[in-house]
Short mmCIF file of C-alpha atoms in Angstrom, two decimals:
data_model
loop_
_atom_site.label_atom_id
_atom_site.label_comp_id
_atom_site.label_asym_id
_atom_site.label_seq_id
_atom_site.Cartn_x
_atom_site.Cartn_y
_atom_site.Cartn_z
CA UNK Q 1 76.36 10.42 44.79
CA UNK Q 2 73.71 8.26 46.84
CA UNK Q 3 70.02 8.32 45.64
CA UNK Q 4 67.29 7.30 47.43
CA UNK Q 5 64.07 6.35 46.24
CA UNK Q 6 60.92 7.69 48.11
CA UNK Q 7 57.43 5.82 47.62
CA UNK Q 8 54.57 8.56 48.36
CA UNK Q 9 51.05 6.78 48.56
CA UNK Q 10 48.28 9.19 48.87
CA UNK Q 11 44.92 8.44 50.30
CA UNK Q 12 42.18 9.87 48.38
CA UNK Q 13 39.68 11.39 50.84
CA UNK Q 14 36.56 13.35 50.58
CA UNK Q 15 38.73 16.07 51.33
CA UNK Q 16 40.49 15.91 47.21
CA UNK Q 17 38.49 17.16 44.49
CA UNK Q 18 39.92 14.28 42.61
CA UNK Q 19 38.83 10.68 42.63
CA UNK Q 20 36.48 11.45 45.47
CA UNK Q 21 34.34 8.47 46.67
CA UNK Q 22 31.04 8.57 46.46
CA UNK Q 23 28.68 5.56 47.42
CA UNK Q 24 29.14 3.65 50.66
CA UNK Q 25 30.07 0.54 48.73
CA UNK Q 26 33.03 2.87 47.84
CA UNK Q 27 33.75 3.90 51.16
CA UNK Q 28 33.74 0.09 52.14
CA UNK Q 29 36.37 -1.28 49.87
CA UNK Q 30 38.49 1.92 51.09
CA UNK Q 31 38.29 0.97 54.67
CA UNK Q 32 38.87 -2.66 54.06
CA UNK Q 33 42.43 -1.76 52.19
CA UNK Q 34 42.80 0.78 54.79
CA UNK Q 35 42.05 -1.12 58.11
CA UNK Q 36 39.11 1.20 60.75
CA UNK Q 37 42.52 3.14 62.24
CA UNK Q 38 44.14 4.15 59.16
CA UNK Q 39 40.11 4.90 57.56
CA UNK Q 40 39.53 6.82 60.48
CA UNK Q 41 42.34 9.09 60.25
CA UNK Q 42 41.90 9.26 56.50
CA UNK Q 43 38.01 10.10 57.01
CA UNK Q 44 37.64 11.69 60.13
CA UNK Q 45 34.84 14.47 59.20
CA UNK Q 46 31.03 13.51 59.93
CA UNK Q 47 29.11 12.38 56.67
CA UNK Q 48 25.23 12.04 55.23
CA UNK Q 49 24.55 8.81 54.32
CA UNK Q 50 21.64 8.92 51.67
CA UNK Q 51 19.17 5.37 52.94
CA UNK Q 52 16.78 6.36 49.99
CA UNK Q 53 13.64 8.26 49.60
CA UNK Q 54 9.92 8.27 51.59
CA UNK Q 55 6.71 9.79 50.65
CA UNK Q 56 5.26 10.61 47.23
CA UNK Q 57 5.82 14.06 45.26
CA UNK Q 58 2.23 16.13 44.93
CA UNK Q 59 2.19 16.85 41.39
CA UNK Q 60 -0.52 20.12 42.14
CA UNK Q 61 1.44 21.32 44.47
CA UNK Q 62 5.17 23.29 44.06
CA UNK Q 63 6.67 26.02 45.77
CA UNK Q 64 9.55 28.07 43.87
CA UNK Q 65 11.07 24.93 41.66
CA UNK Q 66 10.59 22.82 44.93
CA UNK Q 67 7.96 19.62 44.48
CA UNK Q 68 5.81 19.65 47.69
CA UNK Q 69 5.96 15.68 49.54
CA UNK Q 70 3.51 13.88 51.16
CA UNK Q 71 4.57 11.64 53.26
CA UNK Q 72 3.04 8.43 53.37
CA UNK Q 73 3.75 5.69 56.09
CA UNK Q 74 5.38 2.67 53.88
CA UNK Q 75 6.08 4.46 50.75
CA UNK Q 76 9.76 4.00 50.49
CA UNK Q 77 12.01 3.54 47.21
CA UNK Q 78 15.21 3.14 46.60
CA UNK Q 79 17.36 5.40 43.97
CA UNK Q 80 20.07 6.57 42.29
CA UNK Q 81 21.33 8.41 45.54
CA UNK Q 82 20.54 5.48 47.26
CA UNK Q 83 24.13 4.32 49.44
CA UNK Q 84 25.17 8.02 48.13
CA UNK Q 85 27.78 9.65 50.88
CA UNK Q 86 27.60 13.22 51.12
CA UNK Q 87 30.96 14.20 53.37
CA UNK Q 88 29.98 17.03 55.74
CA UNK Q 89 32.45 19.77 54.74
CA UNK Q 90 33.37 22.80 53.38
CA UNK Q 91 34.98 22.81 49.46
CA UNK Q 92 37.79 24.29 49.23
CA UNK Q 93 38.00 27.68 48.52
CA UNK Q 94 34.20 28.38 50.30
CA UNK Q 95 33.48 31.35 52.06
CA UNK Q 96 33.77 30.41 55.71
CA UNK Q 97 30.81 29.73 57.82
CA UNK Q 98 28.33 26.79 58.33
CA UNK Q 99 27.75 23.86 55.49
CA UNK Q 100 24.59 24.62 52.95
CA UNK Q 101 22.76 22.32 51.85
CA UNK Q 102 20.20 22.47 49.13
CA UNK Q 103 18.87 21.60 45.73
CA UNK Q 104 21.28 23.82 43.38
CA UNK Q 105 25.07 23.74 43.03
CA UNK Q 106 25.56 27.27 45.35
CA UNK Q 107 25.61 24.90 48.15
CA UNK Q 108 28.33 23.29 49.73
CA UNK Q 109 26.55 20.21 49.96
CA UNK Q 110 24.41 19.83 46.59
CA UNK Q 111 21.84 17.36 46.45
CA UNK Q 112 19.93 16.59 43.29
CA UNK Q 113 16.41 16.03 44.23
CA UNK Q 114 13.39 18.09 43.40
CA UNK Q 115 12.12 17.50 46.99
CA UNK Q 116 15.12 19.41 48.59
CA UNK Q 117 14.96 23.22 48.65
CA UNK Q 118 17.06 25.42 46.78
CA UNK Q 119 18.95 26.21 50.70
CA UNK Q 120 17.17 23.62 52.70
CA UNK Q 121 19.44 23.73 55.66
CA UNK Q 122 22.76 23.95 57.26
CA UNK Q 123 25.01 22.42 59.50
CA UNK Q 124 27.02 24.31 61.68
CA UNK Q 125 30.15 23.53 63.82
CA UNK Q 126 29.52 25.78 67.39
CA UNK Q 127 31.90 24.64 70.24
CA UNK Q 128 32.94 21.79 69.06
CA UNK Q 129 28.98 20.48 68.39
CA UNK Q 130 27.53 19.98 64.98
CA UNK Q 131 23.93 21.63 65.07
CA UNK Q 132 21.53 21.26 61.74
CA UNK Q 133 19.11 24.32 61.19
CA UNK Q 134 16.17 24.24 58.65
CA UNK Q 135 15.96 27.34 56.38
CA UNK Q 136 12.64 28.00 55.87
CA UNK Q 137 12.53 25.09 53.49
CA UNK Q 138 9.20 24.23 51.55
CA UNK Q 139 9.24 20.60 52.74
CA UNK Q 140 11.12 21.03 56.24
CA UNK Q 141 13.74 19.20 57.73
CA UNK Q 142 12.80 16.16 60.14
CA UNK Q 143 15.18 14.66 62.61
CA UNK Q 144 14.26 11.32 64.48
CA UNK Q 145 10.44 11.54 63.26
CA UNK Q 146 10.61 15.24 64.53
CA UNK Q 147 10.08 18.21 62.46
CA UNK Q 148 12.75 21.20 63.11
CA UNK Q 149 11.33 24.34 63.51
CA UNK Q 150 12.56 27.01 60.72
CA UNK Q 151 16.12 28.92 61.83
CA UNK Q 152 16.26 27.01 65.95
CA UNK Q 153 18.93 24.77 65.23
CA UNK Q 154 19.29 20.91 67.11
CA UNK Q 155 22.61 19.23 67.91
CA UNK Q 156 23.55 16.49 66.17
CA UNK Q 157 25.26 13.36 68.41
CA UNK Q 158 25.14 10.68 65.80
CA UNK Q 159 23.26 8.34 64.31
CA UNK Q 160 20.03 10.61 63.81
CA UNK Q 161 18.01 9.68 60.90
CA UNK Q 162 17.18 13.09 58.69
CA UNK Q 163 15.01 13.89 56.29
CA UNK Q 164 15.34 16.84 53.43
CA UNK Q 165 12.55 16.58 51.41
CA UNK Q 166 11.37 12.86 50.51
CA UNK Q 167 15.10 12.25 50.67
CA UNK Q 168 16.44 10.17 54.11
CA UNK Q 169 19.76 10.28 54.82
CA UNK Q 170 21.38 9.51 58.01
CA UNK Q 171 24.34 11.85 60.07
CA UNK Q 172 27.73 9.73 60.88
CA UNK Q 173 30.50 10.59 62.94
CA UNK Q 174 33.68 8.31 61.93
CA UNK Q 175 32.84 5.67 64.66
CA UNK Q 176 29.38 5.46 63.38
CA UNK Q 177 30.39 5.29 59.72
CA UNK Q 178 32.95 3.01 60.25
CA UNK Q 179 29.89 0.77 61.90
CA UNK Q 180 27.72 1.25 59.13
CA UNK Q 181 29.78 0.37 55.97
CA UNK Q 182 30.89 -2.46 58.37
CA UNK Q 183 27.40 -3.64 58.31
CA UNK Q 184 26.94 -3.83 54.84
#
């Protein structure tokens, strides 16, 4: 009798609840062992890349849980979701619809900081375009310097600079990602 040996190697992706990465610094040692082809296939979905946070909390001011920002030109720290990668995607087993994304762990997309809204926004896949829709959030969502208006969504192309909160992340496509962590 003949036995062959097969080697499996499995690529741990923000797709497996186990071992997921979570800072770009992660993501960058994966795509230099990977190579940008074999990355790309491996991490194809669009992700959040967290640059740090703007503005100061208002400590008279709070809406439901939710500390009200002010945002200050200059005022810009770094954190401990600073570099943090928040894949845009649905966990497994979710109800089906658009991504949530919010303060508390009902979202699919949690985000601990007191400036995000319980369900700040979503993201939604409609013919084959990612669109990002405020929620009525205390704080509102901005996009490029421009503040959404509650429930109209805006397409997202890449590259657009968002803020939830005091929090600033920035939207990625693979390309764009794969640019990014290259950068760093």
């Amino acid at each position: 009798m003949k036995t062959t040996t097969i080697f499996v190697t499995a690529v741990i992706g923000h797709s497996n609840g186990l071992g997921m990465l979570t800072y770009a610094i992660d993501y960058k040692d994966e795509l230099q062992r990977l190579g940008p082809a074999s990355f790309q296939r491996a991490y194809f979905q669009p992700v959040l890349v967290t640059l740090g946070m703007a503005g100061e909390i208002n400590p008279s001011a709070s809406s439901e849980g939710t500390s009200v920002v002010n945002l200050n030109e200059g005022t810009f720290a770094c954190t401990r979701l600073t570099g943090r990668v928040f894949p845009v995607v649905k966990p497994r087993n979710s109800m089906p619809g658009p991504i949530s994304l919010g303060r508390t762990s009902e979202n699919d997309i949690a985000i601990p900081e007191y400036s995000v809204s319980k369900r700040h926004c979503i993201i939604a896949r409609v013919n084959g375009e990612f669109r990002l829709t405020d929620m009525g959030s205390t704080n509102g969502t901005i996009v490029d310097g421009v503040s959404l208006v509650p429930q109209k969504p805006r397409r997202l192309t890449g590259g657009e600079t968002i803020s939830l909160g005091r929090l600033m992340l920035v939207f990625y496509f693979a390309e764009g990602f794969i640019r990014h962590l290259q950068a760093l």
